[in-house]
């Protein structure tokens, strides 16, 4: 089960921190990450974190977003800084067994999403 929180409305240049509580994905052979979908656009990978600590960031968020986790709290985070209007989207936490992929296909478990709006 994945449960996101932390979305909201913010002005351009501001910051938000998303959280995703996950259960049952403690094995190293898994990938967990953040995806987003803007109106009229396909869902895209934002950042992923493998069970061994390897990270991936989409080019559009490199240097602005940071993915991290707190294993003690079973929580995945996405720190988003220097937000721009193009970051406006529904953000989803997702998980899969096996290697990470920036494509949303193959992720079996999804949260309900949290809305981020940048104006």
PDB file of N, CA and C in Angstrom, residues 11-105:
ATOM      1  N   UNK A  11       3.716  29.253  -5.212  1.00  0.00           N
ATOM      2  CA  UNK A  11       4.157  30.163  -6.252  1.00  0.00           C
ATOM      3  C   UNK A  11       5.458  29.685  -6.864  1.00  0.00           C
ATOM      4  N   UNK A  12       5.681  30.094  -8.093  1.00  0.00           N
ATOM      5  CA  UNK A  12       6.921  29.745  -8.772  1.00  0.00           C
ATOM      6  C   UNK A  12       8.122  30.166  -7.928  1.00  0.00           C
ATOM      7  N   UNK A  13       9.097  29.281  -7.858  1.00  0.00           N
ATOM      8  CA  UNK A  13      10.271  29.514  -7.041  1.00  0.00           C
ATOM      9  C   UNK A  13      10.174  28.914  -5.653  1.00  0.00           C
ATOM     10  N   UNK A  14       8.978  28.478  -5.295  1.00  0.00           N
ATOM     11  CA  UNK A  14       8.773  27.901  -3.980  1.00  0.00           C
ATOM     12  C   UNK A  14       9.156  26.438  -3.899  1.00  0.00           C
ATOM     13  N   UNK A  15       8.889  25.842  -2.744  1.00  0.00           N
ATOM     14  CA  UNK A  15       9.261  24.453  -2.478  1.00  0.00           C
ATOM     15  C   UNK A  15       8.096  23.679  -1.879  1.00  0.00           C
ATOM     16  N   UNK A  16       8.099  22.394  -2.123  1.00  0.00           N
ATOM     17  CA  UNK A  16       7.168  21.459  -1.492  1.00  0.00           C
ATOM     18  C   UNK A  16       7.918  20.166  -1.233  1.00  0.00           C
ATOM     19  N   UNK A  17       7.464  19.435  -0.233  1.00  0.00           N
ATOM     20  CA  UNK A  17       8.041  18.116   0.045  1.00  0.00           C
ATOM     21  C   UNK A  17       6.915  17.101   0.084  1.00  0.00           C
ATOM     22  N   UNK A  18       6.968  16.172  -0.837  1.00  0.00           N
ATOM     23  CA  UNK A  18       5.983  15.106  -0.894  1.00  0.00           C
ATOM     24  C   UNK A  18       6.456  13.922  -0.067  1.00  0.00           C
ATOM     25  N   UNK A  19       5.495  13.216   0.516  1.00  0.00           N
ATOM     26  CA  UNK A  19       5.795  12.013   1.293  1.00  0.00           C
ATOM     27  C   UNK A  19       4.954  10.858   0.779  1.00  0.00           C
ATOM     28  N   UNK A  20       5.505   9.681   0.879  1.00  0.00           N
ATOM     29  CA  UNK A  20       4.793   8.462   0.478  1.00  0.00           C
ATOM     30  C   UNK A  20       5.111   7.384   1.494  1.00  0.00           C
ATOM     31  N   UNK A  21       4.112   6.981   2.231  1.00  0.00           N
ATOM     32  CA  UNK A  21       4.295   5.890   3.180  1.00  0.00           C
ATOM     33  C   UNK A  21       4.092   4.579   2.434  1.00  0.00           C
ATOM     34  N   UNK A  22       5.101   3.707   2.488  1.00  0.00           N
ATOM     35  CA  UNK A  22       4.997   2.438   1.791  1.00  0.00           C
ATOM     36  C   UNK A  22       5.226   1.289   2.762  1.00  0.00           C
ATOM     37  N   UNK A  23       4.531   0.207   2.491  1.00  0.00           N
ATOM     38  CA  UNK A  23       4.660  -0.973   3.337  1.00  0.00           C
ATOM     39  C   UNK A  23       4.894  -2.187   2.455  1.00  0.00           C
ATOM     40  N   UNK A  24       5.776  -3.041   2.909  1.00  0.00           N
ATOM     41  CA  UNK A  24       5.967  -4.294   2.195  1.00  0.00           C
ATOM     42  C   UNK A  24       6.998  -4.245   1.102  1.00  0.00           C
ATOM     43  N   UNK A  25       7.808  -3.175   1.055  1.00  0.00           N
ATOM     44  CA  UNK A  25       8.805  -3.062  -0.008  1.00  0.00           C
ATOM     45  C   UNK A  25      10.194  -2.896   0.585  1.00  0.00           C
ATOM     46  N   UNK A  26      10.490  -3.705   1.568  1.00  0.00           N
ATOM     47  CA  UNK A  26      11.763  -3.532   2.251  1.00  0.00           C
ATOM     48  C   UNK A  26      12.901  -4.312   1.599  1.00  0.00           C
ATOM     49  N   UNK A  27      12.579  -5.186   0.661  1.00  0.00           N
ATOM     50  CA  UNK A  27      13.632  -5.940  -0.002  1.00  0.00           C
ATOM     51  C   UNK A  27      14.474  -5.028  -0.872  1.00  0.00           C
ATOM     52  N   UNK A  28      15.753  -5.398  -1.046  1.00  0.00           N
ATOM     53  CA  UNK A  28      16.605  -4.607  -1.916  1.00  0.00           C
ATOM     54  C   UNK A  28      16.229  -4.767  -3.383  1.00  0.00           C
ATOM     55  N   UNK A  29      15.510  -5.824  -3.697  1.00  0.00           N
ATOM     56  CA  UNK A  29      15.141  -6.095  -5.092  1.00  0.00           C
ATOM     57  C   UNK A  29      13.841  -5.409  -5.462  1.00  0.00           C
ATOM     58  N   UNK A  30      13.840  -4.113  -5.294  1.00  0.00           N
ATOM     59  CA  UNK A  30      12.647  -3.356  -5.609  1.00  0.00           C
ATOM     60  C   UNK A  30      13.042  -1.949  -6.006  1.00  0.00           C
ATOM     61  N   UNK A  31      12.113  -1.289  -6.666  1.00  0.00           N
ATOM     62  CA  UNK A  31      12.287   0.107  -7.025  1.00  0.00           C
ATOM     63  C   UNK A  31      11.051   0.870  -6.579  1.00  0.00           C
ATOM     64  N   UNK A  32      11.263   2.064  -6.068  1.00  0.00           N
ATOM     65  CA  UNK A  32      10.151   2.912  -5.676  1.00  0.00           C
ATOM     66  C   UNK A  32      10.448   4.316  -6.183  1.00  0.00           C
ATOM     67  N   UNK A  33       9.416   5.013  -6.618  1.00  0.00           N
ATOM     68  CA  UNK A  33       9.689   6.295  -7.211  1.00  0.00           C
ATOM     69  C   UNK A  33       8.476   7.188  -7.319  1.00  0.00           C
ATOM     70  N   UNK A  34       8.726   8.337  -7.912  1.00  0.00           N
ATOM     71  CA  UNK A  34       7.703   9.361  -8.105  1.00  0.00           C
ATOM     72  C   UNK A  34       7.456   9.565  -9.602  1.00  0.00           C
ATOM     73  N   UNK A  35       6.191   9.654  -9.935  1.00  0.00           N
ATOM     74  CA  UNK A  35       5.753   9.912 -11.301  1.00  0.00           C
ATOM     75  C   UNK A  35       4.770  11.072 -11.260  1.00  0.00           C
ATOM     76  N   UNK A  36       4.555  11.688 -12.400  1.00  0.00           N
ATOM     77  CA  UNK A  36       3.586  12.777 -12.438  1.00  0.00           C
ATOM     78  C   UNK A  36       2.832  12.760 -13.763  1.00  0.00           C
ATOM     79  N   UNK A  37       1.641  13.314 -13.712  1.00  0.00           N
ATOM     80  CA  UNK A  37       0.824  13.399 -14.906  1.00  0.00           C
ATOM     81  C   UNK A  37       0.102  14.733 -14.915  1.00  0.00           C
ATOM     82  N   UNK A  38       0.403  15.517 -15.932  1.00  0.00           N
ATOM     83  CA  UNK A  38      -0.256  16.797 -16.121  1.00  0.00           C
ATOM     84  C   UNK A  38      -1.475  16.595 -17.014  1.00  0.00           C
ATOM     85  N   UNK A  39      -2.448  17.484 -16.934  1.00  0.00           N
ATOM     86  CA  UNK A  39      -3.652  17.346 -17.773  1.00  0.00           C
ATOM     87  C   UNK A  39      -3.288  17.264 -19.250  1.00  0.00           C
ATOM     88  N   UNK A  40      -3.836  16.256 -19.915  1.00  0.00           N
ATOM     89  CA  UNK A  40      -3.602  16.101 -21.342  1.00  0.00           C
ATOM     90  C   UNK A  40      -2.264  15.514 -21.715  1.00  0.00           C
ATOM     91  N   UNK A  41      -1.482  15.130 -20.714  1.00  0.00           N
ATOM     92  CA  UNK A  41      -0.151  14.570 -20.987  1.00  0.00           C
ATOM     93  C   UNK A  41      -0.043  13.163 -20.420  1.00  0.00           C
ATOM     94  N   UNK A  42       0.936  12.426 -20.929  1.00  0.00           N
ATOM     95  CA  UNK A  42       1.171  11.085 -20.423  1.00  0.00           C
ATOM     96  C   UNK A  42       1.882  11.142 -19.073  1.00  0.00           C
ATOM     97  N   UNK A  43       1.682  10.102 -18.310  1.00  0.00           N
ATOM     98  CA  UNK A  43       2.375   9.992 -17.029  1.00  0.00           C
ATOM     99  C   UNK A  43       3.871   9.798 -17.300  1.00  0.00           C
ATOM    100  N   UNK A  44       4.703  10.469 -16.532  1.00  0.00           N
ATOM    101  CA  UNK A  44       6.146  10.403 -16.746  1.00  0.00           C
ATOM    102  C   UNK A  44       6.883  10.170 -15.436  1.00  0.00           C
ATOM    103  N   UNK A  45       8.044   9.558 -15.552  1.00  0.00           N
ATOM    104  CA  UNK A  45       8.875   9.346 -14.391  1.00  0.00           C
ATOM    105  C   UNK A  45       9.569  10.619 -13.970  1.00  0.00           C
ATOM    106  N   UNK A  46       9.571  10.903 -12.690  1.00  0.00           N
ATOM    107  CA  UNK A  46      10.226  12.078 -12.128  1.00  0.00           C
ATOM    108  C   UNK A  46      11.536  11.689 -11.446  1.00  0.00           C
ATOM    109  N   UNK A  47      11.456  10.718 -10.559  1.00  0.00           N
ATOM    110  CA  UNK A  47      12.639  10.269  -9.829  1.00  0.00           C
ATOM    111  C   UNK A  47      12.370   8.879  -9.292  1.00  0.00           C
ATOM    112  N   UNK A  48      13.400   8.039  -9.302  1.00  0.00           N
ATOM    113  CA  UNK A  48      13.272   6.692  -8.755  1.00  0.00           C
ATOM    114  C   UNK A  48      14.439   6.385  -7.839  1.00  0.00           C
ATOM    115  N   UNK A  49      14.211   5.421  -6.954  1.00  0.00           N
ATOM    116  CA  UNK A  49      15.219   5.029  -5.981  1.00  0.00           C
ATOM    117  C   UNK A  49      15.210   3.514  -5.871  1.00  0.00           C
ATOM    118  N   UNK A  50      16.340   2.908  -6.181  1.00  0.00           N
ATOM    119  CA  UNK A  50      16.404   1.453  -6.113  1.00  0.00           C
ATOM    120  C   UNK A  50      16.642   0.994  -4.677  1.00  0.00           C
ATOM    121  N   UNK A  51      16.479  -0.289  -4.461  1.00  0.00           N
ATOM    122  CA  UNK A  51      16.710  -0.847  -3.147  1.00  0.00           C
ATOM    123  C   UNK A  51      18.160  -0.760  -2.698  1.00  0.00           C
ATOM    124  N   UNK A  52      19.069  -0.572  -3.664  1.00  0.00           N
ATOM    125  CA  UNK A  52      20.491  -0.446  -3.340  1.00  0.00           C
ATOM    126  C   UNK A  52      20.942   1.008  -3.307  1.00  0.00           C
ATOM    127  N   UNK A  53      19.991   1.923  -3.456  1.00  0.00           N
ATOM    128  CA  UNK A  53      20.323   3.337  -3.303  1.00  0.00           C
ATOM    129  C   UNK A  53      20.597   4.111  -4.567  1.00  0.00           C
ATOM    130  N   UNK A  54      20.474   3.468  -5.728  1.00  0.00           N
ATOM    131  CA  UNK A  54      20.698   4.182  -6.982  1.00  0.00           C
ATOM    132  C   UNK A  54      19.499   5.070  -7.308  1.00  0.00           C
ATOM    133  N   UNK A  55      19.788   6.261  -7.793  1.00  0.00           N
ATOM    134  CA  UNK A  55      18.724   7.206  -8.106  1.00  0.00           C
ATOM    135  C   UNK A  55      18.691   7.548  -9.588  1.00  0.00           C
ATOM    136  N   UNK A  56      17.512   7.943 -10.029  1.00  0.00           N
ATOM    137  CA  UNK A  56      17.295   8.455 -11.375  1.00  0.00           C
ATOM    138  C   UNK A  56      16.474   9.723 -11.246  1.00  0.00           C
ATOM    139  N   UNK A  57      16.814  10.723 -12.052  1.00  0.00           N
ATOM    140  CA  UNK A  57      16.017  11.942 -12.117  1.00  0.00           C
ATOM    141  C   UNK A  57      15.744  12.280 -13.591  1.00  0.00           C
ATOM    142  N   UNK A  58      14.549  12.700 -13.864  1.00  0.00           N
ATOM    143  CA  UNK A  58      14.250  13.223 -15.187  1.00  0.00           C
ATOM    144  C   UNK A  58      15.067  14.489 -15.412  1.00  0.00           C
ATOM    145  N   UNK A  59      15.465  14.728 -16.643  1.00  0.00           N
ATOM    146  CA  UNK A  59      16.280  15.901 -16.943  1.00  0.00           C
ATOM    147  C   UNK A  59      15.610  17.194 -16.494  1.00  0.00           C
ATOM    148  N   UNK A  60      14.304  17.218 -16.583  1.00  0.00           N
ATOM    149  CA  UNK A  60      13.568  18.446 -16.272  1.00  0.00           C
ATOM    150  C   UNK A  60      13.595  18.802 -14.788  1.00  0.00           C
ATOM    151  N   UNK A  61      13.977  17.852 -13.930  1.00  0.00           N
ATOM    152  CA  UNK A  61      13.969  18.130 -12.487  1.00  0.00           C
ATOM    153  C   UNK A  61      15.346  18.026 -11.852  1.00  0.00           C
ATOM    154  N   UNK A  62      16.338  17.634 -12.624  1.00  0.00           N
ATOM    155  CA  UNK A  62      17.684  17.498 -12.068  1.00  0.00           C
ATOM    156  C   UNK A  62      18.160  18.816 -11.476  1.00  0.00           C
ATOM    157  N   UNK A  63      18.726  18.711 -10.280  1.00  0.00           N
ATOM    158  CA  UNK A  63      19.221  19.895  -9.597  1.00  0.00           C
ATOM    159  C   UNK A  63      18.165  20.630  -8.802  1.00  0.00           C
ATOM    160  N   UNK A  64      16.904  20.259  -8.994  1.00  0.00           N
ATOM    161  CA  UNK A  64      15.814  20.917  -8.261  1.00  0.00           C
ATOM    162  C   UNK A  64      15.092  19.964  -7.321  1.00  0.00           C
ATOM    163  N   UNK A  65      14.961  18.720  -7.703  1.00  0.00           N
ATOM    164  CA  UNK A  65      14.238  17.720  -6.911  1.00  0.00           C
ATOM    165  C   UNK A  65      15.227  16.726  -6.305  1.00  0.00           C
ATOM    166  N   UNK A  66      14.883  16.212  -5.115  1.00  0.00           N
ATOM    167  CA  UNK A  66      15.701  15.194  -4.465  1.00  0.00           C
ATOM    168  C   UNK A  66      14.802  14.101  -3.916  1.00  0.00           C
ATOM    169  N   UNK A  67      15.103  12.867  -4.278  1.00  0.00           N
ATOM    170  CA  UNK A  67      14.357  11.722  -3.754  1.00  0.00           C
ATOM    171  C   UNK A  67      15.148  11.118  -2.608  1.00  0.00           C
ATOM    172  N   UNK A  68      14.446  10.721  -1.566  1.00  0.00           N
ATOM    173  CA  UNK A  68      15.109  10.116  -0.414  1.00  0.00           C
ATOM    174  C   UNK A  68      14.105   9.229   0.310  1.00  0.00           C
ATOM    175  N   UNK A  69      14.610   8.443   1.242  1.00  0.00           N
ATOM    176  CA  UNK A  69      13.719   7.591   2.008  1.00  0.00           C
ATOM    177  C   UNK A  69      14.174   7.512   3.450  1.00  0.00           C
ATOM    178  N   UNK A  70      13.230   7.224   4.313  1.00  0.00           N
ATOM    179  CA  UNK A  70      13.495   6.968   5.730  1.00  0.00           C
ATOM    180  C   UNK A  70      12.970   5.568   6.001  1.00  0.00           C
ATOM    181  N   UNK A  71      13.862   4.602   6.032  1.00  0.00           N
ATOM    182  CA  UNK A  71      13.434   3.213   6.199  1.00  0.00           C
ATOM    183  C   UNK A  71      12.747   2.980   7.540  1.00  0.00           C
ATOM    184  N   UNK A  72      13.183   3.692   8.561  1.00  0.00           N
ATOM    185  CA  UNK A  72      12.576   3.509   9.879  1.00  0.00           C
ATOM    186  C   UNK A  72      11.102   3.906   9.862  1.00  0.00           C
ATOM    187  N   UNK A  73      10.771   4.851   8.986  1.00  0.00           N
ATOM    188  CA  UNK A  73       9.391   5.323   8.893  1.00  0.00           C
ATOM    189  C   UNK A  73       8.672   4.757   7.678  1.00  0.00           C
ATOM    190  N   UNK A  74       9.366   3.894   6.908  1.00  0.00           N
ATOM    191  CA  UNK A  74       8.773   3.364   5.664  1.00  0.00           C
ATOM    192  C   UNK A  74       8.210   4.494   4.815  1.00  0.00           C
ATOM    193  N   UNK A  75       8.990   5.535   4.660  1.00  0.00           N
ATOM    194  CA  UNK A  75       8.510   6.717   3.947  1.00  0.00           C
ATOM    195  C   UNK A  75       9.488   7.144   2.864  1.00  0.00           C
ATOM    196  N   UNK A  76       8.947   7.431   1.699  1.00  0.00           N
ATOM    197  CA  UNK A  76       9.697   7.968   0.575  1.00  0.00           C
ATOM    198  C   UNK A  76       9.362   9.449   0.463  1.00  0.00           C
ATOM    199  N   UNK A  77      10.376  10.255   0.147  1.00  0.00           N
ATOM    200  CA  UNK A  77      10.177  11.693   0.043  1.00  0.00           C
ATOM    201  C   UNK A  77      10.577  12.196  -1.341  1.00  0.00           C
ATOM    202  N   UNK A  78       9.996  13.315  -1.711  1.00  0.00           N
ATOM    203  CA  UNK A  78      10.436  14.053  -2.885  1.00  0.00           C
ATOM    204  C   UNK A  78      10.483  15.528  -2.495  1.00  0.00           C
ATOM    205  N   UNK A  79      11.702  16.020  -2.294  1.00  0.00           N
ATOM    206  CA  UNK A  79      11.886  17.433  -2.005  1.00  0.00           C
ATOM    207  C   UNK A  79      11.938  18.177  -3.327  1.00  0.00           C
ATOM    208  N   UNK A  80      11.043  19.128  -3.489  1.00  0.00           N
ATOM    209  CA  UNK A  80      10.948  19.869  -4.745  1.00  0.00           C
ATOM    210  C   UNK A  80      11.244  21.340  -4.480  1.00  0.00           C
ATOM    211  N   UNK A  81      12.319  21.820  -5.060  1.00  0.00           N
ATOM    212  CA  UNK A  81      12.720  23.213  -4.908  1.00  0.00           C
ATOM    213  C   UNK A  81      12.647  23.933  -6.250  1.00  0.00           C
ATOM    214  N   UNK A  82      12.665  25.256  -6.205  1.00  0.00           N
ATOM    215  CA  UNK A  82      12.652  26.076  -7.427  1.00  0.00           C
ATOM    216  C   UNK A  82      11.548  25.621  -8.373  1.00  0.00           C
ATOM    217  N   UNK A  83      10.376  25.455  -7.831  1.00  0.00           N
ATOM    218  CA  UNK A  83       9.265  24.955  -8.631  1.00  0.00           C
ATOM    219  C   UNK A  83       8.879  25.949  -9.721  1.00  0.00           C
ATOM    220  N   UNK A  84       8.484  25.406 -10.853  1.00  0.00           N
ATOM    221  CA  UNK A  84       8.048  26.194 -12.000  1.00  0.00           C
ATOM    222  C   UNK A  84       6.653  25.740 -12.406  1.00  0.00           C
ATOM    223  N   UNK A  85       5.913  26.561 -13.137  1.00  0.00           N
ATOM    224  CA  UNK A  85       4.557  26.163 -13.525  1.00  0.00           C
ATOM    225  C   UNK A  85       4.491  24.830 -14.260  1.00  0.00           C
ATOM    226  N   UNK A  86       5.547  24.501 -14.994  1.00  0.00           N
ATOM    227  CA  UNK A  86       5.565  23.231 -15.728  1.00  0.00           C
ATOM    228  C   UNK A  86       5.604  22.011 -14.798  1.00  0.00           C
ATOM    229  N   UNK A  87       5.860  22.225 -13.526  1.00  0.00           N
ATOM    230  CA  UNK A  87       5.839  21.125 -12.559  1.00  0.00           C
ATOM    231  C   UNK A  87       4.425  20.805 -12.087  1.00  0.00           C
ATOM    232  N   UNK A  88       3.466  21.610 -12.476  1.00  0.00           N
ATOM    233  CA  UNK A  88       2.079  21.377 -12.085  1.00  0.00           C
ATOM    234  C   UNK A  88       1.592  20.042 -12.629  1.00  0.00           C
ATOM    235  N   UNK A  89       1.129  19.177 -11.734  1.00  0.00           N
ATOM    236  CA  UNK A  89       0.694  17.839 -12.126  1.00  0.00           C
ATOM    237  C   UNK A  89       0.175  17.099 -10.901  1.00  0.00           C
ATOM    238  N   UNK A  90      -0.442  15.953 -11.165  1.00  0.00           N
ATOM    239  CA  UNK A  90      -0.726  15.016 -10.094  1.00  0.00           C
ATOM    240  C   UNK A  90       0.523  14.154  -9.933  1.00  0.00           C
ATOM    241  N   UNK A  91       0.994  14.047  -8.714  1.00  0.00           N
ATOM    242  CA  UNK A  91       2.195  13.284  -8.430  1.00  0.00           C
ATOM    243  C   UNK A  91       1.811  11.971  -7.753  1.00  0.00           C
ATOM    244  N   UNK A  92       2.400  10.905  -8.267  1.00  0.00           N
ATOM    245  CA  UNK A  92       2.107   9.570  -7.777  1.00  0.00           C
ATOM    246  C   UNK A  92       3.380   8.893  -7.260  1.00  0.00           C
ATOM    247  N   UNK A  93       3.231   8.140  -6.212  1.00  0.00           N
ATOM    248  CA  UNK A  93       4.261   7.247  -5.727  1.00  0.00           C
ATOM    249  C   UNK A  93       3.948   5.859  -6.282  1.00  0.00           C
ATOM    250  N   UNK A  94       4.980   5.135  -6.721  1.00  0.00           N
ATOM    251  CA  UNK A  94       4.760   3.812  -7.291  1.00  0.00           C
ATOM    252  C   UNK A  94       5.916   2.901  -6.928  1.00  0.00           C
ATOM    253  N   UNK A  95       5.647   1.617  -6.960  1.00  0.00           N
ATOM    254  CA  UNK A  95       6.674   0.637  -6.601  1.00  0.00           C
ATOM    255  C   UNK A  95       6.574  -0.585  -7.495  1.00  0.00           C
ATOM    256  N   UNK A  96       7.704  -1.250  -7.653  1.00  0.00           N
ATOM    257  CA  UNK A  96       7.758  -2.470  -8.425  1.00  0.00           C
ATOM    258  C   UNK A  96       8.873  -3.330  -7.878  1.00  0.00           C
ATOM    259  N   UNK A  97       8.791  -4.604  -8.109  1.00  0.00           N
ATOM    260  CA  UNK A  97       9.894  -5.508  -7.808  1.00  0.00           C
ATOM    261  C   UNK A  97      10.849  -5.493  -8.982  1.00  0.00           C
ATOM    262  N   UNK A  98      12.117  -5.633  -8.716  1.00  0.00           N
ATOM    263  CA  UNK A  98      13.096  -5.656  -9.785  1.00  0.00           C
ATOM    264  C   UNK A  98      13.734  -4.304 -10.008  1.00  0.00           C
ATOM    265  N   UNK A  99      14.377  -4.180 -11.162  1.00  0.00           N
ATOM    266  CA  UNK A  99      15.151  -2.985 -11.480  1.00  0.00           C
ATOM    267  C   UNK A  99      14.249  -1.775 -11.708  1.00  0.00           C
ATOM    268  N   UNK A 100      14.864  -0.600 -11.489  1.00  0.00           N
ATOM    269  CA  UNK A 100      14.134   0.641 -11.719  1.00  0.00           C
ATOM    270  C   UNK A 100      14.000   0.923 -13.207  1.00  0.00           C
ATOM    271  N   UNK A 101      12.968   1.670 -13.525  1.00  0.00           N
ATOM    272  CA  UNK A 101      12.749   2.142 -14.881  1.00  0.00           C
ATOM    273  C   UNK A 101      12.072   3.496 -14.796  1.00  0.00           C
ATOM    274  N   UNK A 102      12.444   4.434 -15.664  1.00  0.00           N
ATOM    275  CA  UNK A 102      11.758   5.727 -15.643  1.00  0.00           C
ATOM    276  C   UNK A 102      10.379   5.678 -16.273  1.00  0.00           C
ATOM    277  N   UNK A 103      10.061   4.588 -16.933  1.00  0.00           N
ATOM    278  CA  UNK A 103       8.749   4.432 -17.544  1.00  0.00           C
ATOM    279  C   UNK A 103       7.755   3.925 -16.512  1.00  0.00           C
ATOM    280  N   UNK A 104       6.543   4.469 -16.498  1.00  0.00           N
ATOM    281  CA  UNK A 104       5.553   4.021 -15.515  1.00  0.00           C
ATOM    282  C   UNK A 104       5.073   2.585 -15.752  1.00  0.00           C
ATOM    283  N   UNK A 105       5.277   2.066 -16.958  1.00  0.00           N
ATOM    284  CA  UNK A 105       4.888   0.692 -17.210  1.00  0.00           C
ATOM    285  C   UNK A 105       5.708  -0.273 -16.376  1.00  0.00           C
TER     286      UNK A 105
END
